[in-house]
């Protein structure tokens, strides 16, 4: 690290969750940062001091940025993962917004359900039906990117949308290992992103957490 390099500190829980895309952006860009993980029991005392009373947040030379996607977009611009021009950037943003649609479209619903029986029912419905509409749409976007021969989602890639989507796919596969069986492009894309220099090494060494 050179003397005048910015100092980055990413603060999140000891989870992959909403912190993992930023961590992988740092890993791919080979930029040093502090991966600060807050313990659940300490969180109530720190909550009010964060920008949106949520995690993650990022400190950059003492400036504080909240909201996971704003953090990732900021890092992606700095490290050339945001898309080459404004049109590519809009396509990257649209895909990232679609990840939010996936999260809000039934994923969080079954995940947070506490009644065991209801949870199993919601989960089965999600993996048998709901998730496939989203996966078909992602696969269609990948196929449509002739710039990269379907290797990446936007331009000649990779962008942070690729990282963000591969992480989502990994999360779905953790719960249902066969979820990508009908989506060869998405499956290959996930493997490609996980093999990128920096990301591959990070995945091998990152703390093992449930999600
Ligand atoms: N839109 C926010 C959501 C942040 C969020 O809900 N974070 C959760 C952890 S994944 C949190 O801080 N939970 C603790 C709390 O709300 O007290 C983002 O993307 O950063």
Short mmCIF file of C-alpha atoms and ligand atoms in Angstrom, two decimals:
data_model
loop_
_atom_site.label_atom_id
_atom_site.label_comp_id
_atom_site.label_asym_id
_atom_site.label_seq_id
_atom_site.Cartn_x
_atom_site.Cartn_y
_atom_site.Cartn_z
CA UNK A 1 0.00 0.00 0.00
CA UNK A 2 1.48 3.37 -1.03
CA UNK A 3 1.68 6.23 1.48
CA UNK A 4 -1.16 8.31 -0.03
CA UNK A 5 -3.55 5.46 -0.92
CA UNK A 6 -7.08 5.97 0.45
CA UNK A 7 -7.88 4.05 3.63
CA UNK A 8 -11.01 1.89 3.33
CA UNK A 9 -12.94 0.26 6.17
CA UNK A 10 -16.01 -1.85 5.38
CA UNK A 11 -18.23 -2.44 8.40
CA UNK A 12 -20.78 -5.27 8.38
CA UNK A 13 -21.88 -8.30 10.38
CA UNK A 14 -19.93 -11.57 10.24
CA UNK A 15 -21.97 -12.70 7.23
CA UNK A 16 -21.69 -12.64 3.44
CA UNK A 17 -25.16 -11.04 3.09
CA UNK A 18 -25.13 -7.43 1.93
CA UNK A 19 -21.38 -7.09 2.49
CA UNK A 20 -20.06 -9.75 0.16
CA UNK A 21 -20.30 -7.85 -3.15
CA UNK A 22 -18.17 -4.98 -1.80
CA UNK A 23 -15.65 -7.49 -0.39
CA UNK A 24 -15.39 -9.21 -3.78
CA UNK A 25 -15.00 -5.87 -5.58
CA UNK A 26 -12.04 -5.11 -3.29
CA UNK A 27 -10.66 -8.60 -3.91
CA UNK A 28 -10.91 -8.32 -7.69
CA UNK A 29 -9.40 -4.82 -7.69
CA UNK A 30 -6.62 -6.03 -5.37
CA UNK A 31 -7.20 -3.03 -3.11
CA UNK A 32 -6.50 -3.30 0.62
CA UNK A 33 -9.29 -2.56 3.10
CA UNK A 34 -10.27 -3.37 6.65
CA UNK A 35 -12.98 -6.05 6.71
CA UNK A 36 -14.50 -5.03 10.04
CA UNK A 37 -17.17 -7.43 11.36
CA UNK A 38 -19.47 -6.30 14.16
CA UNK A 39 -20.76 -8.81 16.71
CA UNK A 40 -24.56 -9.01 16.99
CA UNK A 41 -24.39 -8.24 20.71
CA UNK A 42 -22.45 -5.00 20.05
CA UNK A 43 -24.75 -3.79 17.28
CA UNK A 44 -27.43 -2.04 19.45
CA UNK A 45 -24.73 0.26 20.83
CA UNK A 46 -23.44 1.18 17.38
CA UNK A 47 -26.66 1.39 15.37
CA UNK A 48 -27.39 5.07 16.01
CA UNK A 49 -23.93 6.10 14.89
CA UNK A 50 -24.37 4.62 11.37
CA UNK A 51 -25.74 6.63 8.42
CA UNK A 52 -29.04 4.69 8.05
CA UNK A 53 -29.06 2.72 11.33
CA UNK A 54 -28.12 -0.31 9.21
CA UNK A 55 -25.07 -2.20 8.01
CA UNK A 56 -23.04 -2.23 5.85
CA UNK A 57 -21.32 1.13 5.71
CA UNK A 58 -17.98 2.11 4.25
CA UNK A 59 -15.45 4.56 5.59
CA UNK A 60 -13.18 6.19 3.01
CA UNK A 61 -10.52 8.33 4.60
CA UNK A 62 -13.00 9.06 7.39
CA UNK A 63 -15.99 9.85 5.06
CA UNK A 64 -18.91 7.50 5.72
CA UNK A 65 -21.12 5.97 3.00
CA UNK A 66 -24.22 3.90 3.80
CA UNK A 67 -26.41 1.55 1.72
CA UNK A 68 -24.83 -1.54 0.20
CA UNK A 69 -25.54 -0.72 -3.44
CA UNK A 70 -24.26 2.86 -3.09
CA UNK A 71 -21.07 1.47 -1.55
CA UNK A 72 -20.62 -1.04 -4.38
CA UNK A 73 -21.38 1.52 -7.08
CA UNK A 74 -18.84 3.91 -5.57
CA UNK A 75 -16.16 1.21 -5.41
CA UNK A 76 -17.03 -0.04 -8.88
CA UNK A 77 -16.56 3.45 -10.34
CA UNK A 78 -13.22 3.81 -8.59
CA UNK A 79 -11.98 0.40 -9.70
CA UNK A 80 -13.43 0.36 -13.24
CA UNK A 81 -16.15 -2.20 -12.67
CA UNK A 82 -19.14 0.11 -13.22
CA UNK A 83 -19.40 -0.20 -17.03
CA UNK A 84 -17.39 1.62 -19.71
CA UNK A 85 -19.88 4.41 -20.50
CA UNK A 86 -23.21 5.76 -19.27
CA UNK A 87 -25.21 3.26 -21.31
CA UNK A 88 -23.28 0.30 -19.95
CA UNK A 89 -23.58 1.77 -16.45
CA UNK A 90 -27.37 2.00 -16.86
CA UNK A 91 -27.48 -1.65 -17.88
CA UNK A 92 -25.34 -2.61 -14.88
CA UNK A 93 -27.63 -0.62 -12.56
CA UNK A 94 -30.74 -2.23 -14.06
CA UNK A 95 -29.38 -5.72 -13.40
CA UNK A 96 -28.44 -4.77 -9.84
CA UNK A 97 -31.95 -3.39 -9.31
CA UNK A 98 -33.30 -6.69 -10.60
CA UNK A 99 -31.35 -8.49 -7.87
CA UNK A 100 -33.39 -6.37 -5.44
CA UNK A 101 -36.55 -7.49 -7.26
CA UNK A 102 -35.49 -11.10 -6.71
CA UNK A 103 -34.88 -10.46 -3.02
CA UNK A 104 -38.25 -8.76 -2.61
CA UNK A 105 -40.10 -11.23 -4.83
CA UNK A 106 -40.59 -14.06 -2.38
CA UNK A 107 -36.99 -14.78 -1.36
CA UNK A 108 -37.00 -12.74 1.84
CA UNK A 109 -40.58 -13.88 2.52
CA UNK A 110 -39.81 -17.57 2.97
CA UNK A 111 -36.37 -16.91 4.40
CA UNK A 112 -37.69 -14.85 7.31
CA UNK A 113 -40.75 -17.02 8.01
CA UNK A 114 -40.41 -18.43 11.51
CA UNK A 115 -43.20 -21.01 11.50
CA UNK A 116 -41.42 -24.19 10.36
CA UNK A 117 -44.34 -25.65 8.43
CA UNK A 118 -45.20 -22.39 6.65
CA UNK A 119 -41.51 -21.86 5.85
CA UNK A 120 -41.20 -25.27 4.15
CA UNK A 121 -44.32 -24.58 2.10
CA UNK A 122 -43.15 -21.12 1.02
CA UNK A 123 -39.68 -22.43 0.26
CA UNK A 124 -41.02 -25.27 -1.92
CA UNK A 125 -43.25 -22.86 -3.82
CA UNK A 126 -40.33 -20.48 -4.28
CA UNK A 127 -37.92 -23.08 -5.67
CA UNK A 128 -40.51 -24.99 -7.72
CA UNK A 129 -42.00 -21.92 -9.32
CA UNK A 130 -41.24 -18.29 -8.38
CA UNK A 131 -37.46 -18.30 -8.74
CA UNK A 132 -37.58 -19.65 -12.30
CA UNK A 133 -39.13 -16.51 -13.76
CA UNK A 134 -36.14 -14.54 -12.42
CA UNK A 135 -33.56 -17.09 -13.55
CA UNK A 136 -35.01 -17.21 -17.08
CA UNK A 137 -34.75 -13.41 -17.25
CA UNK A 138 -31.12 -13.40 -16.07
CA UNK A 139 -30.26 -16.13 -18.58
CA UNK A 140 -31.94 -14.13 -21.36
CA UNK A 141 -29.83 -11.05 -20.53
CA UNK A 142 -26.65 -13.09 -20.51
CA UNK A 143 -27.47 -14.60 -23.90
CA UNK A 144 -28.28 -11.18 -25.32
CA UNK A 145 -24.80 -9.79 -24.52
CA UNK A 146 -23.14 -10.61 -27.81
CA UNK A 147 -20.18 -8.35 -26.88
CA UNK A 148 -18.94 -11.02 -24.52
CA UNK A 149 -20.40 -14.12 -26.15
CA UNK A 150 -22.58 -14.53 -23.05
CA UNK A 151 -19.55 -14.64 -20.77
CA UNK A 152 -20.56 -11.50 -18.86
CA UNK A 153 -23.79 -9.54 -18.51
CA UNK A 154 -22.71 -6.12 -19.83
CA UNK A 155 -20.12 -5.13 -22.44
CA UNK A 156 -16.98 -7.22 -22.52
CA UNK A 157 -17.12 -7.44 -18.70
CA UNK A 158 -16.66 -8.19 -15.93
CA UNK A 159 -18.62 -5.50 -14.07
CA UNK A 160 -19.89 -5.42 -10.52
CA UNK A 161 -23.27 -6.68 -11.81
CA UNK A 162 -21.53 -9.97 -12.66
CA UNK A 163 -20.13 -10.21 -9.14
CA UNK A 164 -23.45 -9.27 -7.54
CA UNK A 165 -25.46 -11.78 -9.59
CA UNK A 166 -22.95 -14.62 -9.10
CA UNK A 167 -23.21 -14.08 -5.33
CA UNK A 168 -27.01 -14.26 -5.51
CA UNK A 169 -26.77 -17.49 -7.52
CA UNK A 170 -24.41 -18.92 -4.91
CA UNK A 171 -26.85 -18.06 -2.16
CA UNK A 172 -29.70 -19.79 -4.02
CA UNK A 173 -27.51 -22.83 -4.67
CA UNK A 174 -26.56 -23.05 -1.01
CA UNK A 175 -30.24 -23.61 -0.22
CA UNK A 176 -31.17 -25.64 -3.30
CA UNK A 177 -28.08 -27.14 -5.02
CA UNK A 178 -29.98 -28.02 -8.22
CA UNK A 179 -31.54 -24.58 -8.73
CA UNK A 180 -29.35 -23.73 -11.76
CA UNK A 181 -29.72 -27.12 -13.46
CA UNK A 182 -31.84 -25.68 -16.28
CA UNK A 183 -29.66 -22.59 -16.76
CA UNK A 184 -26.30 -23.59 -18.30
CA UNK A 185 -25.26 -20.00 -19.08
CA UNK A 186 -25.92 -18.78 -15.54
CA UNK A 187 -24.14 -21.79 -14.08
CA UNK A 188 -21.07 -21.23 -16.28
CA UNK A 189 -21.18 -17.49 -15.53
CA UNK A 190 -21.12 -18.11 -11.78
CA UNK A 191 -18.11 -20.43 -12.13
CA UNK A 192 -16.37 -17.86 -14.38
CA UNK A 193 -16.82 -15.04 -11.85
CA UNK A 194 -15.74 -17.26 -8.95
CA UNK A 195 -12.58 -18.06 -10.91
CA UNK A 196 -11.54 -14.46 -11.51
CA UNK A 197 -8.18 -13.52 -10.09
CA UNK A 198 -8.60 -12.09 -6.61
CA UNK A 199 -12.14 -13.42 -6.20
CA UNK A 200 -10.98 -17.04 -6.38
CA UNK A 201 -8.41 -16.45 -3.63
CA UNK A 202 -10.92 -14.51 -1.50
CA UNK A 203 -13.52 -17.30 -1.70
CA UNK A 204 -10.90 -19.79 -0.55
CA UNK A 205 -9.79 -17.76 2.43
CA UNK A 206 -12.94 -15.87 3.53
CA UNK A 207 -14.48 -16.66 6.92
CA UNK A 208 -16.98 -19.52 6.71
CA UNK A 209 -20.40 -18.12 7.60
CA UNK A 210 -23.94 -19.53 7.29
CA UNK A 211 -25.02 -16.85 4.78
N1 LIG B 1 -30.95 -1.06 2.00
C1 LIG B 1 -29.94 -1.35 2.99
C2 LIG B 1 -30.42 -2.46 3.90
C3 LIG B 1 -29.48 -2.67 5.04
C4 LIG B 1 -29.97 -3.67 6.05
O1 LIG B 1 -31.19 -3.93 6.20
N2 LIG B 1 -29.02 -4.25 6.77
C5 LIG B 1 -29.32 -5.20 7.80
C6 LIG B 1 -28.29 -6.32 7.78
S1 LIG B 1 -28.37 -7.24 6.29
C7 LIG B 1 -29.21 -4.51 9.16
O2 LIG B 1 -28.50 -3.54 9.32
N3 LIG B 1 -29.90 -5.09 10.16
C8 LIG B 1 -29.81 -4.64 11.53
C9 LIG B 1 -30.86 -3.65 11.92
O3 LIG B 1 -31.69 -3.23 11.07
O4 LIG B 1 -30.88 -3.28 13.11
C10 LIG B 1 -28.63 -1.73 2.29
O5 LIG B 1 -28.67 -2.27 1.19
O6 LIG B 1 -27.56 -1.45 2.85
#
